[in-house]
XYZ file of C-alpha atoms in Angstrom:
328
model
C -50.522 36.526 -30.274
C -53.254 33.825 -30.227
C -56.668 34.396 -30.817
C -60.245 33.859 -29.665
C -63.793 33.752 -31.162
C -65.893 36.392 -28.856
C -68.787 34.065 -27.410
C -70.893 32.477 -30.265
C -69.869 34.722 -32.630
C -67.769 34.488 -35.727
C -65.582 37.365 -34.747
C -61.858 36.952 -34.173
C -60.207 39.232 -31.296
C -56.553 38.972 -29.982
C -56.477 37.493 -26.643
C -54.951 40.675 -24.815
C -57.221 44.099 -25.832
C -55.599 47.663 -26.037
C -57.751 49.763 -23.968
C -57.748 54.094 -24.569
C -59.092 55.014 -21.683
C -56.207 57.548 -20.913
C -55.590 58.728 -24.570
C -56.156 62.472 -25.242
C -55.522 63.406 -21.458
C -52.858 60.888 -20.201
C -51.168 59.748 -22.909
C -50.827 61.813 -26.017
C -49.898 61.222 -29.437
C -47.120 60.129 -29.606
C -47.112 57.954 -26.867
C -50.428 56.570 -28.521
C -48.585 55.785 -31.564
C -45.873 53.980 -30.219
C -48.667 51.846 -27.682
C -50.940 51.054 -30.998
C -47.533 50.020 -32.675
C -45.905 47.415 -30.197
C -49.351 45.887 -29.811
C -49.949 44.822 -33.347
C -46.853 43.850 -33.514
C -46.805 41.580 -31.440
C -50.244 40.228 -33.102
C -52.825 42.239 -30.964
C -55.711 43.628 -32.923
C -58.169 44.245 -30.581
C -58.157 47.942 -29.550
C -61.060 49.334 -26.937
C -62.236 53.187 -27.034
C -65.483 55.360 -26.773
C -66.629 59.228 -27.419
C -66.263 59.701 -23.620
C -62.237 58.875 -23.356
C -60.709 62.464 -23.559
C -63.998 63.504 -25.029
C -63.754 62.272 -27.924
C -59.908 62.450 -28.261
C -58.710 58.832 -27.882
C -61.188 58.411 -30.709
C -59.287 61.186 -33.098
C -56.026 59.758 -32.121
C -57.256 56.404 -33.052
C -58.552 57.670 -36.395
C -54.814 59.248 -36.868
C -53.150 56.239 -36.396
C -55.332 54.049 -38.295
C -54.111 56.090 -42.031
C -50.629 56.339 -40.408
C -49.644 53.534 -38.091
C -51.554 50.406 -39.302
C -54.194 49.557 -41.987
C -57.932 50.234 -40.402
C -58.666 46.274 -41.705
C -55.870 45.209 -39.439
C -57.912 46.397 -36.235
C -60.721 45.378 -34.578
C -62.245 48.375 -33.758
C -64.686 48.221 -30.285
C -66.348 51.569 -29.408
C -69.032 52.275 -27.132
C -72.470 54.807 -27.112
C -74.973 55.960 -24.863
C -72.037 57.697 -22.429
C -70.455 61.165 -22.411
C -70.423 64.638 -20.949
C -72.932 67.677 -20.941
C -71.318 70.773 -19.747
C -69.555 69.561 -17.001
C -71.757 66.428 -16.074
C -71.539 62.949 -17.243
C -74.714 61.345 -18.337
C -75.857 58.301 -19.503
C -78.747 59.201 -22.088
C -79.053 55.129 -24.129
C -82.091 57.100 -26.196
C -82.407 55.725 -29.811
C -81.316 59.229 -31.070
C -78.807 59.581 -28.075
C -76.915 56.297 -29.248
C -77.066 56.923 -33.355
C -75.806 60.435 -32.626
C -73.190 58.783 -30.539
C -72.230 56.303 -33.463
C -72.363 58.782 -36.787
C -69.662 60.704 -34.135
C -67.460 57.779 -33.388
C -67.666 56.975 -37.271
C -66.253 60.715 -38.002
C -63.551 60.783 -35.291
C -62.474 57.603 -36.162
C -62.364 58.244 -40.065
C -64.091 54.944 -41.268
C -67.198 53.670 -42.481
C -68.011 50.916 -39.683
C -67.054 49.899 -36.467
C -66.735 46.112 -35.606
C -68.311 45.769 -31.977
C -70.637 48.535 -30.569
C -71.131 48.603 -27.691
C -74.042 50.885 -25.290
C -71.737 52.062 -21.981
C -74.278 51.584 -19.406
C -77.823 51.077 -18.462
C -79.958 53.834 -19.156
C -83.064 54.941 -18.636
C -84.428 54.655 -22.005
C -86.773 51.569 -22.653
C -84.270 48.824 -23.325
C -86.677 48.214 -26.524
C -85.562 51.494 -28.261
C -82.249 51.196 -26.810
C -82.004 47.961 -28.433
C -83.921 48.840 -31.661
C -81.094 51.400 -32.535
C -78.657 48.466 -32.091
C -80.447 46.520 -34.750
C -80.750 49.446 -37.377
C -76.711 49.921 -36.827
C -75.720 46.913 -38.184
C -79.247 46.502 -40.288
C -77.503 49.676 -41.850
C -73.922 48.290 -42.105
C -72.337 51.185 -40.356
C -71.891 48.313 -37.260
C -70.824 44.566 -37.723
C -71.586 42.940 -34.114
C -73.160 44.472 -30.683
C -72.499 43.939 -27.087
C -72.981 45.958 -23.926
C -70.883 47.496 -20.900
C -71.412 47.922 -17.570
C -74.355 45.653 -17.331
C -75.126 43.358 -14.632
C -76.719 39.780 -14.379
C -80.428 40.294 -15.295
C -79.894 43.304 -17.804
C -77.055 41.315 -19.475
C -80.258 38.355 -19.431
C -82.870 41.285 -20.424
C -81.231 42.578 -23.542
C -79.652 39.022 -25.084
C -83.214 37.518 -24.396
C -85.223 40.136 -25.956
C -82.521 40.291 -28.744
C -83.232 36.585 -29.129
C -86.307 36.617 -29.326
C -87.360 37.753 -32.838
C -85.190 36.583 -35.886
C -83.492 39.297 -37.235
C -82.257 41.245 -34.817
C -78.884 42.109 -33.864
C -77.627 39.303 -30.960
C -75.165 40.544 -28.766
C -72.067 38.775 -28.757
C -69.797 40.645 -25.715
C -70.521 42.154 -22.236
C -67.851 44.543 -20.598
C -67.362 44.651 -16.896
C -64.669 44.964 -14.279
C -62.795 41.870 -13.765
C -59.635 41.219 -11.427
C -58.591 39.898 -8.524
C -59.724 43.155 -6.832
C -62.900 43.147 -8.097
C -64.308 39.348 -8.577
C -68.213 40.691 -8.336
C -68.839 39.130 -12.171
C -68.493 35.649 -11.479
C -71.812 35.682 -9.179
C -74.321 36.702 -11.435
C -72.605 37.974 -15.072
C -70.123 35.525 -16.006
C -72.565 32.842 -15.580
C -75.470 35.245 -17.922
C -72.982 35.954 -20.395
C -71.757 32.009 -20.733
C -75.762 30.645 -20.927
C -76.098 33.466 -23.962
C -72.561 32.786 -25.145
C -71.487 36.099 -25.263
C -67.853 36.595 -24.146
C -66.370 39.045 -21.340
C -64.056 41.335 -22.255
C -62.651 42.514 -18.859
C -61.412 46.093 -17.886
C -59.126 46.911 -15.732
C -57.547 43.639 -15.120
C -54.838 45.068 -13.054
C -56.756 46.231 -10.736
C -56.946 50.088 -11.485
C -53.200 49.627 -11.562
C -53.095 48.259 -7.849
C -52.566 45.069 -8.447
C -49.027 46.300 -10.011
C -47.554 46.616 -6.169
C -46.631 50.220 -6.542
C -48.759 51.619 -4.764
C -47.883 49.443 -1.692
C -45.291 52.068 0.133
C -47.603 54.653 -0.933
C -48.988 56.574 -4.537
C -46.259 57.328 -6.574
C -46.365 61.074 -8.145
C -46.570 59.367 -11.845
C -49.482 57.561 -10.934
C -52.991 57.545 -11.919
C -53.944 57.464 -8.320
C -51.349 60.720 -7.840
C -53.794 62.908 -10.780
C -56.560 64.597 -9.884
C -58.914 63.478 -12.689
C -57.933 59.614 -11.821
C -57.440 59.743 -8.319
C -61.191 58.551 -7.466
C -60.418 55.646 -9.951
C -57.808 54.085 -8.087
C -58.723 55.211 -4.331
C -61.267 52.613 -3.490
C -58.670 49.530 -3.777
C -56.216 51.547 -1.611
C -57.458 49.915 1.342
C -56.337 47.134 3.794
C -58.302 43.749 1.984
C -56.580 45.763 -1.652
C -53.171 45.432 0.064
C -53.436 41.634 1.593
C -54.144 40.541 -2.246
C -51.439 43.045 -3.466
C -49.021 41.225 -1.559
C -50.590 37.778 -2.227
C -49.583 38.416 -5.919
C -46.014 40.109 -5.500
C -45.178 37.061 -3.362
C -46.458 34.748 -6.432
C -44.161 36.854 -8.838
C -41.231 36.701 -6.791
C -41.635 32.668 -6.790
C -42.316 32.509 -10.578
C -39.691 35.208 -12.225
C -42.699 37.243 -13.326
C -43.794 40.895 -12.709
C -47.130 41.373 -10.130
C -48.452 43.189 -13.444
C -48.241 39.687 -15.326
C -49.388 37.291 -12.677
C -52.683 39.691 -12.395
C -53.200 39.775 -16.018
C -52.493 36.336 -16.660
C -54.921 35.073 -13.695
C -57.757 36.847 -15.625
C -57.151 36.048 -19.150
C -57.066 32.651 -18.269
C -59.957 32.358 -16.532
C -63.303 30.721 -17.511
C -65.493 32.914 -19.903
C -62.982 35.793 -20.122
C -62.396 36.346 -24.317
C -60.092 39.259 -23.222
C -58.416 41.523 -20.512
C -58.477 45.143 -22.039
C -55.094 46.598 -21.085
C -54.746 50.180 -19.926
C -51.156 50.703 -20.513
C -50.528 54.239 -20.522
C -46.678 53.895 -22.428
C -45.565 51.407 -24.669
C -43.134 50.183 -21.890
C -46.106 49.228 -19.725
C -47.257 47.399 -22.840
C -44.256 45.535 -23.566
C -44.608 43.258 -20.057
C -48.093 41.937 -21.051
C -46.974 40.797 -24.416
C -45.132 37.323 -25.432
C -46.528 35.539 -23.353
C -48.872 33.361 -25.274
C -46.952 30.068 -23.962
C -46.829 31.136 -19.984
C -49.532 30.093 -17.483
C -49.810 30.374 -13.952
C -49.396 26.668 -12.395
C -52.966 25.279 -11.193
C -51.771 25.739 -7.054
C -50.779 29.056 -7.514
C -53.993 29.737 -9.518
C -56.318 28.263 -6.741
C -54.355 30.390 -4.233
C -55.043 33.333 -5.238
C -58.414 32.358 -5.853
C -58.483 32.070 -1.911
C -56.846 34.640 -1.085
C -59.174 37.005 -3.016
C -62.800 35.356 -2.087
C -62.872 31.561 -2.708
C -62.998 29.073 -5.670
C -64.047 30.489 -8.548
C -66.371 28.193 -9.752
C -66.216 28.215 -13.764
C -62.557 27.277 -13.370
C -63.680 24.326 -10.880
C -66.174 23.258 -13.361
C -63.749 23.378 -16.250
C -61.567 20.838 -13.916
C -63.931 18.469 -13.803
C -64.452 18.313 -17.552
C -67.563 19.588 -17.868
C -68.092 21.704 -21.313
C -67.553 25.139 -21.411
């Protein structure tokens, strides 16, 4: 599998990223171990996961695995701070202590000394400064190597880099994590664009559309489906609407006319396109997986591209300014 640099960084990801979302309530050990095994075989070292997946399970799991499966220096290891549960409530607390006590957990599920991209969940309501500060004193300290952020939009993506930027020293963020499909194209307006100017790449979840964009939930929600579980169903029920099924078909008919799966076209549509570093796969068994992989060499031809593009809001304009040869 091929490789890119994430934004202006010196760090080295795989082009396709194994997320964990489901790991310690979906998909169990096993299934885990084969998912971590087909992907770095076939290259991918990039694997996504925080303290809030399973509460803290998809962590353990990945800690497992890393003394069992594969070498810990054969991963990139991106983890994430400042989400999580309290009782029965999720909270976002991105409070210096609220974040370090976050990390020295992820360090201890995980079983290793440092984690290679940190990155805080979600805005908070901490001052960004402290949230920010507690950044700098993670890799200051060596238990981090590079810092990026999740869930932020436009100006707190241009808030935090700036501020980050402004005093030598501290830790620049190199990666922002959003939603990014052809269900969900919100990024390009105002985040894409803030992430390029502080080159800082995208690493996009949910690339399939929750799972929509797979075409199996056209004829209805399959019992083996997120959508069909009670703890996922809210996840996939807003793109189970009419504009959701229009571009559901718009892709099935593009698979049909190119030999590939709808899973593919979607995937391929997103890690192709301008600013993306890498889509963050969900895959829940390692026969999911297997679809997504080998295909470093296949690209979807420029009409079909631009079609879908249409179909699901209109140009998208990095990928027309690409065209016209203008640096990325």
């Amino acid at each position: 599998m091929r490789t890119r640099t994430v934004g202006g960084s010196g760090l080295e990801v795989s082009r396709l990223g194994l997320g964990t979302m489901t790991w310690g309530s979906d998909t169990g050990l096993d299934a885990a171990t084969e998912l971590l095994a087909s992907f770095t075989e076939a290259g991918g070292n990039l694997v996504d996961t925080a303290p809030a997946y399973g509460d803290g399970v998809a962590e353990e799991i990945l800690g497992r695995l890393m003394h069992t499966v594969i070498a810990r220096d054969d991963l990139v290891i991106a983890t994430k701070a400042g989400f999580g549960r309290k009782g029965t409530h999720r909270v976002v607390d991105t409070s210096r202590k609220a974040l370090l006590d976050d990390l020295a957990g992820s360090l201890r599920r995980l079983h290793t000394d440092h984690i290679d991209l940190w990155q805080v969940h979600a805005w908070g309501s901490a001052p960004i400064d402290e949230t920010l500060a507690a950044l700098d004193v993670a890799v200051s300290s060596g238990m981090v190597r590079y810092v990026g952020v999740c869930n932020y939009i436009g100006w707190q993506i241009g808030t935090a880099a700036a501020w980050q930027h402004a005093v030598p020293g501290r830790a620049g963020l190199i990666s922002g994590q959003v939603e990014y499909s052809l269900l969900a194209r919100r990024a390009e307006i105002e985040v894409i664009p803030a992430l390029a100017h502080h080159e800082m790449g995208l690493l996009a979840w949910s690339p399939i559309g929750r799972g929509v964009l797979t075409g199996k939930y056209r004829t209805g929600t399959p019992r083996d489906s997120r959508g069909a579980r009670d703890h996922f169903s809210w996840f996939v029920e807003p793109y189970l609407e009419s504009r959701s099924r229009s571009v559901t078909d718009a892709v099935v008919r593009a698979a049909d006319g190119l030999g590939l799966t709808p899973a593919q076209v979607a995937m391929l549509w997103v890690r192709d396109a301008p600013g993306v570093t890498a889509p963050l796969l969900g895959a829940r068994t390692a026969e999911q997986l297997s679809g997504y992989l080998g295909l470093d060499d296949v690209h979807l031809p420029e009409p079909i591209v631009h079609a879908l593009d249409d179909v699901t809001g209109g140009p998208n304009q990095g990928r027309q300014t690409q065209e016209m040869g203008t640096p990325r």
